[in-house]
Amino acid sequence: MMRILLLFILAASPLFSFANVYQIPQGGSRLVGDLQEHLVKKGDYFQTISKQYNIGILELMESNPGVDPFLPTPGSRLLIPTQMLLPDVPHKGVVINLAELRLYYFPKGGQEVHVFPVGIGRIGRETPEMVTKIKSRIPNPSWTPPASIRKEHLEERGEVLPRVVLAGPDNPLGKFAIQLSYGDGSYLIHGTNKDFGVGMRVSAGCIRLNPDDIEWLFNKVKYGETVTIINQTVKTSAEPDGQQLIEVHSPLSESEEQSSRLIEMNRDVVEFIGQDDVDYTKANDALLTQSGIPTNIQI
């Protein structure tokens, strides 16, 4: 069932969003960042809190199950998921893990990784997995909605979309777009003109970032840089200090009727859980809880 909604941090203002920046770990470790706690104040709700820490709303919900995202109790403490395992792919260029709704940017030759929350394709218009490259960088992009989107918009809202939406405040692509080489070039990493949707499954297949985040990324990436999009629900790491870490995210629903939260584990995950120094009960709890937080399942 589709979920309904609705270290080192450079900034924590609710008015601005900047990437969370982490040092690349050494010695084979994949663990970055530190968990934080947020003391709920009157008037707080998940959208304002997620902006303050520049994380996604759904990942905040994963790490705080049972908390009302619109009316969290003042005085209570929320767990902020600013600790994570790096995805199990080459750490270069842009890496997007759909299951996490996170974008990782690994600057060439750098010793750090920049992490952003993203919006991705909704059910029926899923963002595909891919390994591709940046085809172009487009400032002040215009938007040409395909016929299927115009038809859907008319049926659902009774409004006629123009064939071309020029740059400006009404353009849903925002002020910056990064075109990917995949397919016919219709997939973009772009901004938004709305204060909604980042950290959720709301797009027509493109990757959506907060306006400040896309501006920063737009000015850093280069033509031909690698973009890898994966759907890695379970991440694992045998840490140099002996910890056996697992990080589990809720699987993406494939239909509105889907109600199962069952994780499909690949061979690597099964072998990791089957190690002699792994506590199967702890591993099973992590797979069921799907908190999105690295958990030590070492015996």
PDB file of N, CA and C in Angstrom, residues 5 9 27-28 72 77 86 95 97 112 132 160 168-169 172-173 205 217 223 230 256 299:
ATOM      1  N   LEU A   5       0.847  10.471   2.929  1.00  0.00           N
ATOM      2  CA  LEU A   5       1.336  11.602   3.665  1.00  0.00           C
ATOM      3  C   LEU A   5       0.413  12.763   3.661  1.00  0.00           C
ATOM      4  N   ILE A   9      26.400  19.072   9.459  1.00  0.00           N
ATOM      5  CA  ILE A   9      25.347  19.691   8.683  1.00  0.00           C
ATOM      6  C   ILE A   9      25.691  21.162   8.463  1.00  0.00           C
ATOM      7  N   GLY A  27      39.084   2.706   5.637  1.00  0.00           N
ATOM      8  CA  GLY A  27      39.264   1.357   6.149  1.00  0.00           C
ATOM      9  C   GLY A  27      38.152   0.386   5.822  1.00  0.00           C
ATOM     10  N   GLY A  28      37.373   0.678   4.778  1.00  0.00           N
ATOM     11  CA  GLY A  28      36.302  -0.235   4.387  1.00  0.00           C
ATOM     12  C   GLY A  28      34.969   0.038   5.033  1.00  0.00           C
ATOM     13  N   PRO A  72       2.783  16.249  15.881  1.00  0.00           N
ATOM     14  CA  PRO A  72       3.686  15.598  16.840  1.00  0.00           C
ATOM     15  C   PRO A  72       3.553  16.288  18.193  1.00  0.00           C
ATOM     16  N   ARG A  77      10.517  13.812  21.606  1.00  0.00           N
ATOM     17  CA  ARG A  77      11.757  13.839  20.833  1.00  0.00           C
ATOM     18  C   ARG A  77      11.634  12.938  19.611  1.00  0.00           C
ATOM     19  N   LEU A  86      26.470   4.070   3.075  1.00  0.00           N
ATOM     20  CA  LEU A  86      26.587   4.464   1.679  1.00  0.00           C
ATOM     21  C   LEU A  86      26.108   3.323   0.781  1.00  0.00           C
ATOM     22  N   VAL A  95      24.521   9.465  -7.318  1.00  0.00           N
ATOM     23  CA  VAL A  95      23.905   8.175  -7.021  1.00  0.00           C
ATOM     24  C   VAL A  95      22.569   8.455  -6.348  1.00  0.00           C
ATOM     25  N   ASN A  97      19.266   6.545  -4.660  1.00  0.00           N
ATOM     26  CA  ASN A  97      18.634   5.304  -4.212  1.00  0.00           C
ATOM     27  C   ASN A  97      17.149   5.579  -4.040  1.00  0.00           C
ATOM     28  N   GLU A 112      34.462  13.667   0.517  1.00  0.00           N
ATOM     29  CA  GLU A 112      33.185  13.858   1.172  1.00  0.00           C
ATOM     30  C   GLU A 112      32.049  13.488   0.231  1.00  0.00           C
ATOM     31  N   THR A 132      23.634   6.016 -16.250  1.00  0.00           N
ATOM     32  CA  THR A 132      23.644   6.904 -17.402  1.00  0.00           C
ATOM     33  C   THR A 132      24.600   8.057 -17.147  1.00  0.00           C
ATOM     34  N   VAL A 160      -6.747  22.521 -18.492  1.00  0.00           N
ATOM     35  CA  VAL A 160      -5.995  22.266 -19.710  1.00  0.00           C
ATOM     36  C   VAL A 160      -4.579  22.789 -19.541  1.00  0.00           C
ATOM     37  N   GLY A 168       9.528  30.410 -15.295  1.00  0.00           N
ATOM     38  CA  GLY A 168       8.832  31.371 -14.459  1.00  0.00           C
ATOM     39  C   GLY A 168       8.205  30.710 -13.260  1.00  0.00           C
ATOM     40  N   PRO A 169       7.444  31.453 -12.466  1.00  0.00           N
ATOM     41  CA  PRO A 169       6.897  30.914 -11.211  1.00  0.00           C
ATOM     42  C   PRO A 169       5.894  29.783 -11.395  1.00  0.00           C
ATOM     43  N   PRO A 172       6.804  23.927 -13.120  1.00  0.00           N
ATOM     44  CA  PRO A 172       7.081  22.941 -12.062  1.00  0.00           C
ATOM     45  C   PRO A 172       8.511  22.422 -12.051  1.00  0.00           C
ATOM     46  N   LEU A 173       9.318  22.750 -13.071  1.00  0.00           N
ATOM     47  CA  LEU A 173      10.712  22.313 -13.080  1.00  0.00           C
ATOM     48  C   LEU A 173      11.603  23.236 -12.263  1.00  0.00           C
ATOM     49  N   GLY A 205       8.079  10.867 -12.860  1.00  0.00           N
ATOM     50  CA  GLY A 205       9.215  10.014 -13.186  1.00  0.00           C
ATOM     51  C   GLY A 205      10.553  10.696 -13.023  1.00  0.00           C
ATOM     52  N   LEU A 217      23.690  21.737  -6.791  1.00  0.00           N
ATOM     53  CA  LEU A 217      24.107  20.592  -7.588  1.00  0.00           C
ATOM     54  C   LEU A 217      24.341  20.995  -9.041  1.00  0.00           C
ATOM     55  N   TYR A 223      29.005  18.031 -17.581  1.00  0.00           N
ATOM     56  CA  TYR A 223      28.566  17.226 -18.721  1.00  0.00           C
ATOM     57  C   TYR A 223      29.322  15.895 -18.734  1.00  0.00           C
ATOM     58  N   ILE A 230      19.425   3.483  -8.416  1.00  0.00           N
ATOM     59  CA  ILE A 230      19.213   2.122  -7.938  1.00  0.00           C
ATOM     60  C   ILE A 230      17.968   2.070  -7.061  1.00  0.00           C
ATOM     61  N   GLU A 256      -1.552   0.745  -6.148  1.00  0.00           N
ATOM     62  CA  GLU A 256      -2.317   1.332  -5.053  1.00  0.00           C
ATOM     63  C   GLU A 256      -2.867   0.261  -4.122  1.00  0.00           C
ATOM     64  N   ILE A 299      26.018 -10.473  17.025  1.00  0.00           N
ATOM     65  CA  ILE A 299      25.722 -11.230  18.242  1.00  0.00           C
ATOM     66  C   ILE A 299      26.475 -10.619  19.408  1.00  0.00           C
TER      67      ILE A 299
END
